[in-house]
Coordinates of C-alpha atoms in Angstrom, one line a residue:
M1 CA 0.1 0.1 0.2
G2 CA 2.6 2.5 0.8
L3 CA 4.4 1.9 -2.7
F4 CA 0.8 2.5 -4.3
D5 CA 0.5 5.5 -2.1
N6 CA 3.7 6.9 -3.0
I7 CA 2.8 6.5 -7.0
L8 CA -0.6 8.2 -6.3
G9 CA 0.9 11.3 -4.6
G10 CA 3.7 11.7 -7.1
Q11 CA 1.1 11.9 -9.9
Q12 CA -1.1 14.3 -7.8
K13 CA 2.0 16.6 -7.3
S14 CA 2.8 16.6 -11.0
E15 CA -1.0 17.3 -12.1
S16 CA -1.0 20.2 -9.6
R17 CA 2.2 21.6 -11.1
T18 CA 0.7 21.6 -14.6
S19 CA -2.4 23.1 -13.6
S20 CA -0.8 25.6 -11.9
S21 CA 1.4 26.9 -14.4
S22 CA -1.3 26.5 -17.0
E23 CA -3.1 29.0 -14.7
D24 CA 0.0 31.3 -14.5
L25 CA 0.1 31.8 -18.5
S26 CA -3.5 32.5 -18.7
S27 CA -4.2 34.7 -15.9
G28 CA -0.7 36.8 -16.4
P29 CA -0.4 40.2 -16.7
A30 CA -0.9 40.1 -20.3
G31 CA -3.8 37.5 -20.6
S32 CA -5.0 38.9 -23.6
E33 CA -1.8 39.2 -25.2
F34 CA -2.9 38.8 -28.7
S35 CA -5.4 42.1 -28.7
A36 CA -4.2 45.3 -29.8
D37 CA -3.0 46.9 -26.8
A38 CA -1.9 44.0 -25.2
G39 CA 2.1 44.3 -25.9
R40 CA 2.2 48.1 -24.6
S41 CA 4.0 48.4 -21.4
S42 CA 2.5 51.2 -19.3
S43 CA 4.5 50.7 -16.4
V44 CA 7.4 51.6 -17.9
S45 CA 7.6 55.4 -17.4
T46 CA 9.9 57.5 -20.0
G47 CA 8.9 60.8 -19.5
E48 CA 9.2 61.7 -23.2
D49 CA 6.7 61.3 -26.1
F50 CA 6.7 57.6 -26.9
E51 CA 6.2 54.7 -24.7
L52 CA 7.5 51.2 -25.0
Y53 CA 5.7 48.6 -26.9
N54 CA 6.9 44.8 -26.5
P55 CA 5.1 42.6 -28.8
Y56 CA 6.5 39.2 -26.6
R57 CA 4.8 40.7 -23.3
G58 CA 3.0 38.1 -21.4
L59 CA 5.3 35.3 -22.7
R60 CA 8.1 33.9 -19.9
T61 CA 11.1 34.4 -22.5
A62 CA 10.4 38.0 -22.8
L63 CA 10.5 38.6 -18.9
D64 CA 13.3 40.3 -17.5
G65 CA 13.8 39.6 -13.8
R66 CA 16.0 42.8 -13.6
G67 CA 13.1 44.7 -13.6
E68 CA 14.7 46.4 -16.9
A69 CA 12.9 47.1 -20.1
P70 CA 13.1 44.0 -22.2
R71 CA 15.5 43.9 -25.4
T72 CA 12.5 43.2 -27.7
A73 CA 10.7 46.2 -26.9
F74 CA 10.5 49.2 -29.3
K75 CA 9.7 52.9 -28.8
V76 CA 6.3 53.9 -30.2
P77 CA 4.8 57.4 -30.4
Q78 CA 1.9 58.9 -28.2
R79 CA 1.2 61.6 -30.5
P80 CA -0.5 61.4 -33.9
E81 CA 1.9 62.2 -36.8
F82 CA -0.6 64.9 -38.3
V83 CA -3.2 66.3 -36.2
F84 CA -5.9 67.0 -39.1
K85 CA -6.8 64.1 -41.4
E86 CA -6.3 66.9 -44.5
E87 CA -2.6 66.5 -43.3
D88 CA -2.4 62.8 -44.0
S89 CA -3.7 63.0 -47.2
F90 CA -1.3 65.3 -48.2
R91 CA 2.4 64.3 -47.1
R92 CA 5.1 66.9 -48.5
R93 CA 8.9 65.6 -48.8
N94 CA 11.4 67.3 -46.7
W95 CA 14.0 69.1 -48.7
T96 CA 16.4 66.6 -48.9
E97 CA 14.0 64.2 -50.0
N98 CA 12.7 66.5 -52.6
I99 CA 16.6 67.6 -53.8
T100 CA 17.8 63.7 -54.1
Y101 CA 14.1 63.0 -55.7
Y102 CA 14.4 65.5 -58.9
T103 CA 17.8 65.5 -59.0
G104 CA 17.9 61.8 -59.5
V105 CA 15.0 61.6 -61.8
G106 CA 16.2 64.5 -63.8
Y107 CA 19.6 62.9 -64.3
L108 CA 17.7 59.5 -65.1
A109 CA 15.5 61.2 -67.5
G110 CA 17.9 63.5 -69.3
A111 CA 20.4 60.3 -69.6
G112 CA 17.4 58.2 -71.2
V113 CA 16.4 60.9 -73.5
G114 CA 20.0 61.9 -74.8
G115 CA 21.0 58.3 -75.0
G116 CA 18.2 57.6 -77.5
L117 CA 18.9 60.7 -79.6
G118 CA 22.5 60.0 -79.7
T119 CA 21.3 56.2 -80.7
A120 CA 19.3 57.4 -83.6
E121 CA 22.1 60.0 -84.8
A122 CA 24.6 57.1 -84.9
L123 CA 22.3 55.0 -86.8
R124 CA 21.3 57.6 -89.3
R125 CA 25.0 58.8 -89.8
P126 CA 26.4 57.3 -92.8
P127 CA 30.1 55.4 -92.6
A128 CA 33.1 57.0 -92.8
G129 CA 34.5 57.2 -95.9
G130 CA 31.5 57.8 -97.9
E131 CA 28.9 55.3 -99.3
G132 CA 31.4 53.5 -102.0
S133 CA 33.9 52.7 -99.3
A134 CA 33.9 48.9 -97.7
Q135 CA 31.4 48.8 -95.0
L136 CA 32.8 49.4 -91.5
N137 CA 32.4 45.8 -89.3
A138 CA 29.8 45.4 -86.9
R139 CA 32.4 45.8 -84.0
L140 CA 33.2 49.4 -85.2
K141 CA 29.6 50.1 -85.7
L142 CA 28.8 49.1 -82.1
N143 CA 31.8 51.1 -80.9
R144 CA 30.4 54.2 -82.8
L145 CA 27.2 53.5 -81.4
L146 CA 28.1 53.4 -77.6
N147 CA 30.0 56.5 -77.8
T148 CA 27.8 58.4 -79.3
S149 CA 24.8 57.3 -77.3
G150 CA 26.9 57.8 -73.9
A151 CA 28.4 61.2 -74.6
A152 CA 24.8 62.4 -75.7
G153 CA 23.3 60.8 -72.4
R154 CA 25.7 62.3 -70.3
M155 CA 25.4 65.8 -71.6
Y156 CA 21.6 65.4 -71.3
G157 CA 21.4 63.8 -68.3
N158 CA 23.8 66.3 -66.5
S159 CA 21.8 69.3 -67.6
A160 CA 18.9 67.8 -66.5
G161 CA 20.3 66.9 -62.9
V162 CA 21.4 70.4 -62.6
V163 CA 17.4 71.6 -63.4
G164 CA 16.4 69.2 -61.0
L165 CA 18.8 70.4 -58.1
Y166 CA 17.8 73.9 -58.8
F167 CA 14.0 73.5 -58.6
A168 CA 14.5 71.0 -55.7
A169 CA 16.4 73.5 -53.9
S170 CA 14.2 76.5 -54.9
E171 CA 11.0 74.9 -54.0
S172 CA 12.3 73.6 -50.6
L173 CA 13.8 77.0 -49.6
L174 CA 10.4 79.2 -51.1
F175 CA 7.7 76.5 -49.1
H176 CA 9.7 77.3 -45.8
Y177 CA 9.8 81.2 -45.7
L178 CA 6.1 81.2 -47.6
D179 CA 4.5 78.4 -45.7
R180 CA 3.9 80.4 -42.4
F181 CA 2.0 83.1 -44.2
G182 CA -0.7 81.0 -45.1
L183 CA 0.1 81.0 -49.3
P184 CA -1.2 79.1 -51.8
D185 CA 0.9 75.8 -52.3
A186 CA 1.5 76.7 -55.9
L187 CA 2.9 79.7 -55.4
P188 CA 5.8 78.3 -54.4
T189 CA 6.4 75.7 -57.2
L190 CA 5.8 78.7 -59.7
G191 CA 8.5 80.5 -58.0
A192 CA 11.0 77.6 -58.4
G193 CA 10.3 77.3 -61.8
F194 CA 11.1 81.0 -62.6
A195 CA 14.0 80.8 -60.6
T196 CA 15.1 77.7 -62.1
G197 CA 15.0 78.8 -65.6
A198 CA 16.7 82.3 -64.7
L199 CA 19.6 80.6 -63.0
Y200 CA 19.8 78.2 -65.4
R201 CA 20.5 80.7 -68.4
I202 CA 21.9 83.6 -66.3
P203 CA 25.6 83.1 -68.1
R204 CA 23.8 84.1 -71.2
G205 CA 22.4 87.8 -70.0
P206 CA 19.3 89.2 -68.0
R207 CA 17.4 89.0 -71.0
T208 CA 17.7 85.3 -71.8
A209 CA 17.2 84.5 -68.0
A210 CA 13.9 86.4 -68.0
V211 CA 13.0 84.3 -70.7
A212 CA 13.8 81.3 -69.2
G213 CA 12.3 82.0 -66.1
L214 CA 8.8 82.4 -67.8
V215 CA 9.5 79.3 -69.7
G216 CA 10.4 77.2 -66.4
T217 CA 7.1 78.9 -64.8
A218 CA 5.2 77.1 -67.5
C219 CA 7.0 74.3 -66.8
A220 CA 5.9 74.4 -62.9
G221 CA 2.5 75.0 -64.1
L222 CA 2.3 71.6 -66.2
L223 CA 4.2 69.7 -62.8
L224 CA 1.3 71.2 -61.1
A225 CA -1.3 69.7 -63.0
G226 CA 0.2 66.4 -63.3
R227 CA 0.6 66.3 -59.3
S228 CA -3.4 66.8 -58.9
V229 CA -3.5 63.2 -61.2
V230 CA -0.2 61.4 -60.3
S231 CA 0.6 61.6 -56.8
G232 CA 4.3 61.9 -55.4
L233 CA 5.5 64.1 -58.4

């Protein structure tokens, strides 16, 4: 009888340990750890505009016996990024993003257009030595095609990249100084178009710079029309 009592007592102890451990996991501080707010650590006070979020809160692997914030926690801002809903639908790039975007897009577009024009010119140009001479072999034709398209692509790409740099810098600067006065958002873009054309053609004189500024303003108007159709321009 003593042997059977020991066996039954051991089984009861193991069952009690299993039930107690399951109760600890189910009734822990994060009993609803799969809900939206289960991982928010409200006990950690940072004194700043964010709180610590631990997606593994309630699991034993996320517990830290030293009383410190777990390593898996990351900062979640408490304030909304935009106060009004209209600001959420319209996001403006900062000046670094603006310069990077327009300079890169301008260079790539100019390089593509220049490369296409150079390729067309190389294919249209007659072989050296006239029509009656021996035809150039395929390797020399390919070399001439690459040289012509590469030279035109670099020239057009550099010019378009400079134009994009001027426009992005001017638009960001005008937005920074004119936004506080509550002026329309189209005004800095139009002013940046005029400044871009004028700066690009200023070495040829003030009259040419003024005409180029008007052309730049017209191009900026087309850009505004494109922004109303395609977001991100």
